[in-house]
Amino acid sequence: MTDLENTQFESFISSTQFQEQFAQENWHLEEHMPGLCYGGRFRQTSTWQIRADGLPCYLLLYAFSGNGTLSHPDGTLFLQERNLLFLDQNIPFQMRIAPGGMDCALFFLRSEEVTPYHHALGEKISLLLPFPTASDMEYYVTQLLNLLPIRSTVSAVAASKWIVSILSEICAFTLSDDRVHKDIPDYISEMKHTFDTSYQAAFRLEDFEMRYSIHRDRLCREFSQCYGAPPLQYLNARRIEAAKDLLITTNMRVYEVGNAVGIENTNHFINLFKKTHRAYPHAF
């Protein structure tokens, strides 16, 4: 079992081609690692993308570093450092890795082992979880990676332990997060949804103040308590993530990207982008 570095996959693969590709790259694990079809550490140092019509297994990706996006029928997810992606089987998707690359662990899990956890999660199509530094998730992932090349009964048993630990951590983190979100007022959830889906539009706190008949100071305070940032700061972060995807996937000029995500002042857009990604948009 070796790392996969700088391998350029076809831009589109079917489920059958997927299995053939990973078998060629020596990622096949099913014969000695119950619960895993394929898996390993993926280090890509340049732009990379793959599109699939669905996989015969669940996809689990943990990002050690780097950035990327994953688009599926329910929307687009933005991958960053210490994010964990959990994608349902048979879901068509397209994944892009940003310039600068990504270092991540990829595991393709058999449905028999994952189904009970999937039911506990409410059978969500996909999850993208930002694990804090204090979480044990990266430790679990690293331990599982270390076991993949070892062909023995003991390593197979230990691998099962780490797979269970990873899936249990996902459930604990997600279900706890769901309980917290049940306490979020409907108008705060609606504000966030508006920002997520209509970030290109111009917003003022006064507009929400009038819509909900709630003072803007209270809206700011409650939004920050629920989502960790004031409304307009959250909105700009959402815009910058969308801008990053446009910079990666189109030939639009910097000012065009800024306008497309709702930041018409180009200098302001450049400064926001640099503050977030430590690089100017054109360099990124």
PDB file of C-alpha atoms in Angstrom:
ATOM      1  CA  MET A   1       0.000   0.000   0.000  1.00  0.00           C
ATOM      2  CA  THR A   2       1.588   3.245  -1.107  1.00  0.00           C
ATOM      3  CA  ASP A   3       0.652   6.894  -1.141  1.00  0.00           C
ATOM      4  CA  LEU A   4      -0.821   8.230  -4.330  1.00  0.00           C
ATOM      5  CA  GLU A   5       1.099  11.353  -5.409  1.00  0.00           C
ATOM      6  CA  ASN A   6       0.324  13.569  -8.389  1.00  0.00           C
ATOM      7  CA  THR A   7      -1.678  10.915 -10.206  1.00  0.00           C
ATOM      8  CA  GLN A   8      -3.935  12.442 -12.850  1.00  0.00           C
ATOM      9  CA  PHE A   9      -7.231  10.585 -12.980  1.00  0.00           C
ATOM     10  CA  GLU A  10      -9.617  10.766 -15.932  1.00  0.00           C
ATOM     11  CA  SER A  11     -11.957  13.727 -15.658  1.00  0.00           C
ATOM     12  CA  PHE A  12     -14.918  11.315 -15.535  1.00  0.00           C
ATOM     13  CA  ILE A  13     -15.161   7.789 -14.209  1.00  0.00           C
ATOM     14  CA  SER A  14     -17.970   5.283 -13.884  1.00  0.00           C
ATOM     15  CA  SER A  15     -18.293   2.995 -10.870  1.00  0.00           C
ATOM     16  CA  THR A  16     -16.586   0.198 -12.814  1.00  0.00           C
ATOM     17  CA  GLN A  17     -13.735   2.438 -13.951  1.00  0.00           C
ATOM     18  CA  PHE A  18     -13.370   3.629 -10.374  1.00  0.00           C
ATOM     19  CA  GLN A  19     -12.788   0.092  -9.135  1.00  0.00           C
ATOM     20  CA  GLU A  20     -10.334  -0.636 -11.947  1.00  0.00           C
ATOM     21  CA  GLN A  21      -8.387   2.604 -11.336  1.00  0.00           C
ATOM     22  CA  PHE A  22      -7.853   2.028  -7.647  1.00  0.00           C
ATOM     23  CA  ALA A  23      -6.976  -1.617  -8.188  1.00  0.00           C
ATOM     24  CA  GLN A  24      -4.230  -0.463 -10.573  1.00  0.00           C
ATOM     25  CA  GLU A  25      -2.911   2.002  -8.011  1.00  0.00           C
ATOM     26  CA  ASN A  26      -2.646  -0.709  -5.348  1.00  0.00           C
ATOM     27  CA  TRP A  27      -5.363   0.874  -3.222  1.00  0.00           C
ATOM     28  CA  HIS A  28      -7.390  -2.346  -3.077  1.00  0.00           C
ATOM     29  CA  LEU A  29      -7.790  -3.461   0.542  1.00  0.00           C
ATOM     30  CA  GLU A  30     -10.866  -5.645   0.691  1.00  0.00           C
ATOM     31  CA  GLU A  31      -8.895  -8.871   0.610  1.00  0.00           C
ATOM     32  CA  HIS A  32      -7.092  -8.152   3.886  1.00  0.00           C
ATOM     33  CA  MET A  33      -8.895  -5.219   5.541  1.00  0.00           C
ATOM     34  CA  PRO A  34     -12.573  -5.958   6.258  1.00  0.00           C
ATOM     35  CA  GLY A  35     -14.763  -2.896   6.016  1.00  0.00           C
ATOM     36  CA  LEU A  36     -12.539  -1.111   3.472  1.00  0.00           C
ATOM     37  CA  CYS A  37     -12.754  -1.425  -0.298  1.00  0.00           C
ATOM     38  CA  TYR A  38      -9.945   1.039  -1.001  1.00  0.00           C
ATOM     39  CA  GLY A  39      -7.950   3.539   0.999  1.00  0.00           C
ATOM     40  CA  GLY A  40      -4.745   5.434   1.458  1.00  0.00           C
ATOM     41  CA  ARG A  41      -3.122   8.826   1.751  1.00  0.00           C
ATOM     42  CA  PHE A  42      -3.509  11.141  -1.209  1.00  0.00           C
ATOM     43  CA  ARG A  43      -1.031  13.958  -1.794  1.00  0.00           C
ATOM     44  CA  GLN A  44      -1.735  16.177  -4.770  1.00  0.00           C
ATOM     45  CA  THR A  45       0.438  19.249  -5.329  1.00  0.00           C
ATOM     46  CA  SER A  46      -1.447  20.850  -8.202  1.00  0.00           C
ATOM     47  CA  THR A  47      -4.969  21.437  -9.479  1.00  0.00           C
ATOM     48  CA  TRP A  48      -6.873  18.161  -9.824  1.00  0.00           C
ATOM     49  CA  GLN A  49     -10.444  17.153 -10.462  1.00  0.00           C
ATOM     50  CA  ILE A  50     -12.561  14.057 -10.817  1.00  0.00           C
ATOM     51  CA  ARG A  51     -16.211  13.501 -11.705  1.00  0.00           C
ATOM     52  CA  ALA A  52     -18.039  10.243 -11.014  1.00  0.00           C
ATOM     53  CA  ASP A  53     -21.525   8.933 -11.663  1.00  0.00           C
ATOM     54  CA  GLY A  54     -21.613   7.393  -8.195  1.00  0.00           C
ATOM     55  CA  LEU A  55     -19.469   4.981  -6.217  1.00  0.00           C
ATOM     56  CA  PRO A  56     -20.273   1.463  -5.004  1.00  0.00           C
ATOM     57  CA  CYS A  57     -19.239   2.432  -1.477  1.00  0.00           C
ATOM     58  CA  TYR A  58     -19.171   5.335   0.990  1.00  0.00           C
ATOM     59  CA  LEU A  59     -16.488   7.993   0.586  1.00  0.00           C
ATOM     60  CA  LEU A  60     -14.681   9.283   3.664  1.00  0.00           C
ATOM     61  CA  LEU A  61     -12.110  12.055   3.169  1.00  0.00           C
ATOM     62  CA  TYR A  62     -10.083  13.776   5.882  1.00  0.00           C
ATOM     63  CA  ALA A  63      -8.053  16.839   4.839  1.00  0.00           C
ATOM     64  CA  PHE A  64      -4.730  17.278   6.646  1.00  0.00           C
ATOM     65  CA  SER A  65      -4.063  20.445   4.617  1.00  0.00           C
ATOM     66  CA  GLY A  66      -5.132  22.192   1.438  1.00  0.00           C
ATOM     67  CA  ASN A  67      -8.432  23.257  -0.080  1.00  0.00           C
ATOM     68  CA  GLY A  68     -10.956  21.927  -2.538  1.00  0.00           C
ATOM     69  CA  THR A  69     -14.624  21.653  -3.439  1.00  0.00           C
ATOM     70  CA  LEU A  70     -17.048  18.781  -3.859  1.00  0.00           C
ATOM     71  CA  SER A  71     -20.299  19.264  -5.784  1.00  0.00           C
ATOM     72  CA  HIS A  72     -23.212  16.802  -5.633  1.00  0.00           C
ATOM     73  CA  PRO A  73     -26.984  16.988  -6.297  1.00  0.00           C
ATOM     74  CA  ASP A  74     -27.685  18.728  -2.978  1.00  0.00           C
ATOM     75  CA  GLY A  75     -25.098  21.488  -3.398  1.00  0.00           C
ATOM     76  CA  THR A  76     -21.387  22.328  -3.141  1.00  0.00           C
ATOM     77  CA  LEU A  77     -19.136  21.670  -0.145  1.00  0.00           C
ATOM     78  CA  PHE A  78     -15.900  23.585   0.471  1.00  0.00           C
ATOM     79  CA  LEU A  79     -13.086  21.401   1.843  1.00  0.00           C
ATOM     80  CA  GLN A  80     -10.470  22.909   4.133  1.00  0.00           C
ATOM     81  CA  GLU A  81      -7.843  21.816   6.633  1.00  0.00           C
ATOM     82  CA  ARG A  82      -9.166  19.422   9.344  1.00  0.00           C
ATOM     83  CA  ASN A  83     -12.453  18.964   7.474  1.00  0.00           C
ATOM     84  CA  LEU A  84     -13.945  15.515   7.191  1.00  0.00           C
ATOM     85  CA  LEU A  85     -16.239  14.653   4.273  1.00  0.00           C
ATOM     86  CA  PHE A  86     -18.667  11.742   4.466  1.00  0.00           C
ATOM     87  CA  LEU A  87     -20.470  11.024   1.161  1.00  0.00           C
ATOM     88  CA  ASP A  88     -23.274   8.516   0.612  1.00  0.00           C
ATOM     89  CA  GLN A  89     -22.826   5.737  -1.923  1.00  0.00           C
ATOM     90  CA  ASN A  90     -24.172   5.942  -5.499  1.00  0.00           C
ATOM     91  CA  ILE A  91     -24.235   9.764  -5.403  1.00  0.00           C
ATOM     92  CA  PRO A  92     -22.830  11.476  -8.520  1.00  0.00           C
ATOM     93  CA  PHE A  93     -20.224  14.059  -7.605  1.00  0.00           C
ATOM     94  CA  GLN A  94     -17.417  16.253  -8.873  1.00  0.00           C
ATOM     95  CA  MET A  95     -14.381  16.995  -6.710  1.00  0.00           C
ATOM     96  CA  ARG A  96     -11.803  19.706  -7.421  1.00  0.00           C
ATOM     97  CA  ILE A  97      -8.589  20.387  -5.546  1.00  0.00           C
ATOM     98  CA  ALA A  98      -7.381  23.988  -5.523  1.00  0.00           C
ATOM     99  CA  PRO A  99      -4.007  25.241  -6.738  1.00  0.00           C
ATOM    100  CA  GLY A 100      -1.528  24.446  -4.004  1.00  0.00           C
ATOM    101  CA  GLY A 101      -2.894  20.944  -3.685  1.00  0.00           C
ATOM    102  CA  MET A 102      -4.215  18.881  -0.826  1.00  0.00           C
ATOM    103  CA  ASP A 103      -2.913  16.275   1.589  1.00  0.00           C
ATOM    104  CA  CYS A 104      -5.745  14.014   2.662  1.00  0.00           C
ATOM    105  CA  ALA A 105      -6.755  10.516   3.669  1.00  0.00           C
ATOM    106  CA  LEU A 106      -9.248   8.764   1.401  1.00  0.00           C
ATOM    107  CA  PHE A 107     -11.230   5.754   2.562  1.00  0.00           C
ATOM    108  CA  PHE A 108     -13.913   3.933   0.621  1.00  0.00           C
ATOM    109  CA  LEU A 109     -16.050   2.011   3.114  1.00  0.00           C
ATOM    110  CA  ARG A 110     -18.234  -1.015   2.496  1.00  0.00           C
ATOM    111  CA  SER A 111     -21.936  -0.320   3.003  1.00  0.00           C
ATOM    112  CA  GLU A 112     -22.381  -3.276   5.372  1.00  0.00           C
ATOM    113  CA  GLU A 113     -20.184  -1.635   8.001  1.00  0.00           C
ATOM    114  CA  VAL A 114     -21.452   1.912   7.483  1.00  0.00           C
ATOM    115  CA  THR A 115     -25.221   1.384   7.240  1.00  0.00           C
ATOM    116  CA  PRO A 116     -25.963   1.381  11.018  1.00  0.00           C
ATOM    117  CA  TYR A 117     -24.097   4.673  11.432  1.00  0.00           C
ATOM    118  CA  HIS A 118     -25.727   6.072   8.317  1.00  0.00           C
ATOM    119  CA  HIS A 119     -29.145   5.330   9.827  1.00  0.00           C
ATOM    120  CA  ALA A 120     -28.114   7.053  13.055  1.00  0.00           C
ATOM    121  CA  LEU A 121     -27.179  10.130  11.033  1.00  0.00           C
ATOM    122  CA  GLY A 122     -30.633  10.240   9.500  1.00  0.00           C
ATOM    123  CA  GLU A 123     -29.359   8.873   6.168  1.00  0.00           C
ATOM    124  CA  LYS A 124     -27.969  12.235   5.083  1.00  0.00           C
ATOM    125  CA  ILE A 125     -26.478  12.260   1.585  1.00  0.00           C
ATOM    126  CA  SER A 126     -23.364  14.069   2.700  1.00  0.00           C
ATOM    127  CA  LEU A 127     -21.704  15.610   5.709  1.00  0.00           C
ATOM    128  CA  LEU A 128     -18.835  18.065   5.896  1.00  0.00           C
ATOM    129  CA  LEU A 129     -17.565  18.414   9.447  1.00  0.00           C
ATOM    130  CA  PRO A 130     -14.891  20.905  10.602  1.00  0.00           C
ATOM    131  CA  PHE A 131     -13.125  19.105  13.437  1.00  0.00           C
ATOM    132  CA  PRO A 132     -11.291  21.321  15.964  1.00  0.00           C
ATOM    133  CA  THR A 133      -7.621  20.799  16.775  1.00  0.00           C
ATOM    134  CA  ALA A 134      -8.568  19.254  20.116  1.00  0.00           C
ATOM    135  CA  SER A 135     -10.554  16.481  18.402  1.00  0.00           C
ATOM    136  CA  ASP A 136      -9.139  12.945  18.231  1.00  0.00           C
ATOM    137  CA  MET A 137     -10.298  12.508  14.637  1.00  0.00           C
ATOM    138  CA  GLU A 138      -6.911  13.149  13.031  1.00  0.00           C
ATOM    139  CA  TYR A 139      -5.330  10.644  15.424  1.00  0.00           C
ATOM    140  CA  TYR A 140      -7.921   7.979  14.483  1.00  0.00           C
ATOM    141  CA  VAL A 141      -7.374   8.616  10.768  1.00  0.00           C
ATOM    142  CA  THR A 142      -3.588   8.446  11.091  1.00  0.00           C
ATOM    143  CA  GLN A 143      -3.754   5.191  13.044  1.00  0.00           C
ATOM    144  CA  LEU A 144      -5.923   3.621  10.351  1.00  0.00           C
ATOM    145  CA  LEU A 145      -3.573   4.790   7.592  1.00  0.00           C
ATOM    146  CA  ASN A 146      -0.615   3.230   9.379  1.00  0.00           C
ATOM    147  CA  LEU A 147      -2.343  -0.159   9.411  1.00  0.00           C
ATOM    148  CA  LEU A 148      -3.320  -0.342   5.746  1.00  0.00           C
ATOM    149  CA  PRO A 149      -0.060  -1.871   4.399  1.00  0.00           C
ATOM    150  CA  ILE A 150       0.049  -4.579   7.096  1.00  0.00           C
ATOM    151  CA  ARG A 151      -1.474  -7.878   6.043  1.00  0.00           C
ATOM    152  CA  SER A 152      -2.278  -9.730   9.242  1.00  0.00           C
ATOM    153  CA  THR A 153      -5.257 -10.727  11.350  1.00  0.00           C
ATOM    154  CA  VAL A 154      -4.139  -8.402  14.148  1.00  0.00           C
ATOM    155  CA  SER A 155      -3.943  -5.390  11.819  1.00  0.00           C
ATOM    156  CA  ALA A 156      -7.381  -6.186  10.382  1.00  0.00           C
ATOM    157  CA  VAL A 157      -8.898  -6.269  13.875  1.00  0.00           C
ATOM    158  CA  ALA A 158      -7.140  -3.037  14.832  1.00  0.00           C
ATOM    159  CA  ALA A 159      -8.316  -1.386  11.600  1.00  0.00           C
ATOM    160  CA  SER A 160     -11.904  -2.307  12.451  1.00  0.00           C
ATOM    161  CA  LYS A 161     -11.432  -0.589  15.797  1.00  0.00           C
ATOM    162  CA  TRP A 162     -10.281   2.665  14.160  1.00  0.00           C
ATOM    163  CA  ILE A 163     -13.068   2.554  11.566  1.00  0.00           C
ATOM    164  CA  VAL A 164     -15.602   2.256  14.383  1.00  0.00           C
ATOM    165  CA  SER A 165     -13.874   5.109  16.245  1.00  0.00           C
ATOM    166  CA  ILE A 166     -14.039   7.352  13.175  1.00  0.00           C
ATOM    167  CA  LEU A 167     -17.699   6.591  12.462  1.00  0.00           C
ATOM    168  CA  SER A 168     -18.634   6.955  16.138  1.00  0.00           C
ATOM    169  CA  GLU A 169     -16.870  10.328  16.305  1.00  0.00           C
ATOM    170  CA  ILE A 170     -18.795  11.478  13.220  1.00  0.00           C
ATOM    171  CA  CYS A 171     -22.102  10.467  14.808  1.00  0.00           C
ATOM    172  CA  ALA A 172     -21.266  12.033  18.168  1.00  0.00           C
ATOM    173  CA  PHE A 173     -20.131  15.281  16.567  1.00  0.00           C
ATOM    174  CA  THR A 174     -23.079  15.484  14.171  1.00  0.00           C
ATOM    175  CA  LEU A 175     -25.856  14.502  16.554  1.00  0.00           C
ATOM    176  CA  SER A 176     -24.521  16.873  19.203  1.00  0.00           C
ATOM    177  CA  ASP A 177     -24.443  19.617  16.580  1.00  0.00           C
ATOM    178  CA  ASP A 178     -28.034  18.809  15.600  1.00  0.00           C
ATOM    179  CA  ARG A 179     -29.184  19.168  19.203  1.00  0.00           C
ATOM    180  CA  VAL A 180     -27.532  22.575  19.427  1.00  0.00           C
ATOM    181  CA  HIS A 181     -29.144  23.682  16.164  1.00  0.00           C
ATOM    182  CA  LYS A 182     -32.616  22.794  17.420  1.00  0.00           C
ATOM    183  CA  ASP A 183     -32.271  25.752  19.804  1.00  0.00           C
ATOM    184  CA  ILE A 184     -31.531  28.235  17.003  1.00  0.00           C
ATOM    185  CA  PRO A 185     -34.427  30.666  16.431  1.00  0.00           C
ATOM    186  CA  ASP A 186     -36.162  30.275  13.075  1.00  0.00           C
ATOM    187  CA  TYR A 187     -35.352  33.847  12.028  1.00  0.00           C
ATOM    188  CA  ILE A 188     -31.616  33.281  12.671  1.00  0.00           C
ATOM    189  CA  SER A 189     -31.677  30.038  10.649  1.00  0.00           C
ATOM    190  CA  GLU A 190     -33.492  31.897   7.892  1.00  0.00           C
ATOM    191  CA  MET A 191     -30.824  34.627   7.867  1.00  0.00           C
ATOM    192  CA  LYS A 192     -28.092  32.044   7.452  1.00  0.00           C
ATOM    193  CA  HIS A 193     -30.023  30.251   4.696  1.00  0.00           C
ATOM    194  CA  THR A 194     -30.463  33.582   2.897  1.00  0.00           C
ATOM    195  CA  PHE A 195     -26.720  34.263   3.084  1.00  0.00           C
ATOM    196  CA  ASP A 196     -25.856  30.722   1.930  1.00  0.00           C
ATOM    197  CA  THR A 197     -28.164  30.755  -1.092  1.00  0.00           C
ATOM    198  CA  SER A 198     -28.283  34.433  -2.107  1.00  0.00           C
ATOM    199  CA  TYR A 199     -24.840  35.732  -1.122  1.00  0.00           C
ATOM    200  CA  GLN A 200     -24.606  37.625  -4.449  1.00  0.00           C
ATOM    201  CA  ALA A 201     -27.307  40.067  -3.322  1.00  0.00           C
ATOM    202  CA  ALA A 202     -26.746  43.269  -1.353  1.00  0.00           C
ATOM    203  CA  PHE A 203     -27.795  42.998   2.300  1.00  0.00           C
ATOM    204  CA  ARG A 204     -28.178  45.479   5.135  1.00  0.00           C
ATOM    205  CA  LEU A 205     -28.906  44.626   8.742  1.00  0.00           C
ATOM    206  CA  GLU A 206     -31.709  47.180   8.585  1.00  0.00           C
ATOM    207  CA  ASP A 207     -33.490  44.944   6.068  1.00  0.00           C
ATOM    208  CA  PHE A 208     -33.547  42.030   8.499  1.00  0.00           C
ATOM    209  CA  GLU A 209     -34.456  44.343  11.349  1.00  0.00           C
ATOM    210  CA  MET A 210     -37.556  45.422   9.434  1.00  0.00           C
ATOM    211  CA  ARG A 211     -38.360  41.886   8.257  1.00  0.00           C
ATOM    212  CA  TYR A 212     -38.332  40.339  11.732  1.00  0.00           C
ATOM    213  CA  SER A 213     -39.173  43.423  13.819  1.00  0.00           C
ATOM    214  CA  ILE A 214     -36.106  42.660  15.938  1.00  0.00           C
ATOM    215  CA  HIS A 215     -33.360  45.183  16.672  1.00  0.00           C
ATOM    216  CA  ARG A 216     -30.196  44.695  14.640  1.00  0.00           C
ATOM    217  CA  ASP A 217     -28.030  44.475  17.779  1.00  0.00           C
ATOM    218  CA  ARG A 218     -30.016  41.489  18.991  1.00  0.00           C
ATOM    219  CA  LEU A 219     -29.839  39.862  15.551  1.00  0.00           C
ATOM    220  CA  CYS A 220     -26.046  40.293  15.520  1.00  0.00           C
ATOM    221  CA  ARG A 221     -25.674  38.921  19.042  1.00  0.00           C
ATOM    222  CA  GLU A 222     -27.860  35.857  18.452  1.00  0.00           C
ATOM    223  CA  PHE A 223     -26.358  35.113  15.016  1.00  0.00           C
ATOM    224  CA  SER A 224     -22.853  35.235  16.515  1.00  0.00           C
ATOM    225  CA  GLN A 225     -23.868  32.926  19.357  1.00  0.00           C
ATOM    226  CA  CYS A 226     -25.302  30.384  16.908  1.00  0.00           C
ATOM    227  CA  TYR A 227     -22.763  30.510  14.085  1.00  0.00           C
ATOM    228  CA  GLY A 228     -19.598  31.939  15.601  1.00  0.00           C
ATOM    229  CA  ALA A 229     -19.471  35.190  13.614  1.00  0.00           C
ATOM    230  CA  PRO A 230     -21.606  38.327  13.120  1.00  0.00           C
ATOM    231  CA  PRO A 231     -24.023  38.215  10.146  1.00  0.00           C
ATOM    232  CA  LEU A 232     -22.056  40.368   7.717  1.00  0.00           C
ATOM    233  CA  GLN A 233     -18.768  38.685   8.589  1.00  0.00           C
ATOM    234  CA  TYR A 234     -20.400  35.297   7.931  1.00  0.00           C
ATOM    235  CA  LEU A 235     -21.808  36.615   4.640  1.00  0.00           C
ATOM    236  CA  ASN A 236     -18.411  37.835   3.456  1.00  0.00           C
ATOM    237  CA  ALA A 237     -16.825  34.505   4.376  1.00  0.00           C
ATOM    238  CA  ARG A 238     -19.476  32.737   2.311  1.00  0.00           C
ATOM    239  CA  ARG A 239     -18.777  35.097  -0.598  1.00  0.00           C
ATOM    240  CA  ILE A 240     -15.030  34.494  -0.431  1.00  0.00           C
ATOM    241  CA  GLU A 241     -15.541  30.717  -0.500  1.00  0.00           C
ATOM    242  CA  ALA A 242     -17.713  31.091  -3.598  1.00  0.00           C
ATOM    243  CA  ALA A 243     -15.098  33.395  -5.141  1.00  0.00           C
ATOM    244  CA  LYS A 244     -12.414  30.792  -4.529  1.00  0.00           C
ATOM    245  CA  ASP A 245     -14.402  28.243  -6.515  1.00  0.00           C
ATOM    246  CA  LEU A 246     -14.862  30.706  -9.399  1.00  0.00           C
ATOM    247  CA  LEU A 247     -11.141  31.485  -9.459  1.00  0.00           C
ATOM    248  CA  ILE A 248     -10.379  27.774  -9.679  1.00  0.00           C
ATOM    249  CA  THR A 249     -12.968  26.796 -12.276  1.00  0.00           C
ATOM    250  CA  THR A 250     -13.329  29.832 -14.583  1.00  0.00           C
ATOM    251  CA  ASN A 251     -11.239  32.380 -16.479  1.00  0.00           C
ATOM    252  CA  MET A 252     -13.080  35.336 -14.956  1.00  0.00           C
ATOM    253  CA  ARG A 253     -11.060  38.435 -14.063  1.00  0.00           C
ATOM    254  CA  VAL A 254     -10.655  39.376 -10.408  1.00  0.00           C
ATOM    255  CA  TYR A 255     -13.145  42.234 -10.563  1.00  0.00           C
ATOM    256  CA  GLU A 256     -15.648  39.973 -12.350  1.00  0.00           C
ATOM    257  CA  VAL A 257     -15.354  37.373  -9.612  1.00  0.00           C
ATOM    258  CA  GLY A 258     -15.877  40.041  -6.955  1.00  0.00           C
ATOM    259  CA  ASN A 259     -19.004  41.308  -8.713  1.00  0.00           C
ATOM    260  CA  ALA A 260     -20.310  37.758  -9.184  1.00  0.00           C
ATOM    261  CA  VAL A 261     -20.219  37.055  -5.436  1.00  0.00           C
ATOM    262  CA  GLY A 262     -21.675  40.417  -4.410  1.00  0.00           C
ATOM    263  CA  ILE A 263     -18.550  42.466  -3.595  1.00  0.00           C
ATOM    264  CA  GLU A 264     -18.493  45.244  -6.180  1.00  0.00           C
ATOM    265  CA  ASN A 265     -15.589  47.179  -4.651  1.00  0.00           C
ATOM    266  CA  THR A 266     -12.594  45.361  -6.136  1.00  0.00           C
ATOM    267  CA  ASN A 267     -10.080  46.641  -3.562  1.00  0.00           C
ATOM    268  CA  HIS A 268     -12.370  45.524  -0.741  1.00  0.00           C
ATOM    269  CA  PHE A 269     -12.750  42.109  -2.383  1.00  0.00           C
ATOM    270  CA  ILE A 270      -8.975  41.730  -2.793  1.00  0.00           C
ATOM    271  CA  ASN A 271      -8.324  42.690   0.831  1.00  0.00           C
ATOM    272  CA  LEU A 272     -10.988  40.298   2.147  1.00  0.00           C
ATOM    273  CA  PHE A 273      -9.614  37.472   0.021  1.00  0.00           C
ATOM    274  CA  LYS A 274      -6.024  38.074   1.095  1.00  0.00           C
ATOM    275  CA  LYS A 275      -7.042  38.220   4.758  1.00  0.00           C
ATOM    276  CA  THR A 276      -8.780  34.841   4.437  1.00  0.00           C
ATOM    277  CA  HIS A 277      -6.348  32.927   2.207  1.00  0.00           C
ATOM    278  CA  ARG A 278      -3.063  34.837   2.697  1.00  0.00           C
ATOM    279  CA  ALA A 279      -2.788  35.328  -1.045  1.00  0.00           C
ATOM    280  CA  TYR A 280      -4.100  37.795  -3.598  1.00  0.00           C
ATOM    281  CA  PRO A 281      -6.899  36.444  -5.818  1.00  0.00           C
ATOM    282  CA  HIS A 282      -4.829  36.479  -9.017  1.00  0.00           C
ATOM    283  CA  ALA A 283      -1.972  34.614  -7.292  1.00  0.00           C
ATOM    284  CA  PHE A 284      -4.380  32.072  -5.803  1.00  0.00           C
TER     285      PHE A 284
END
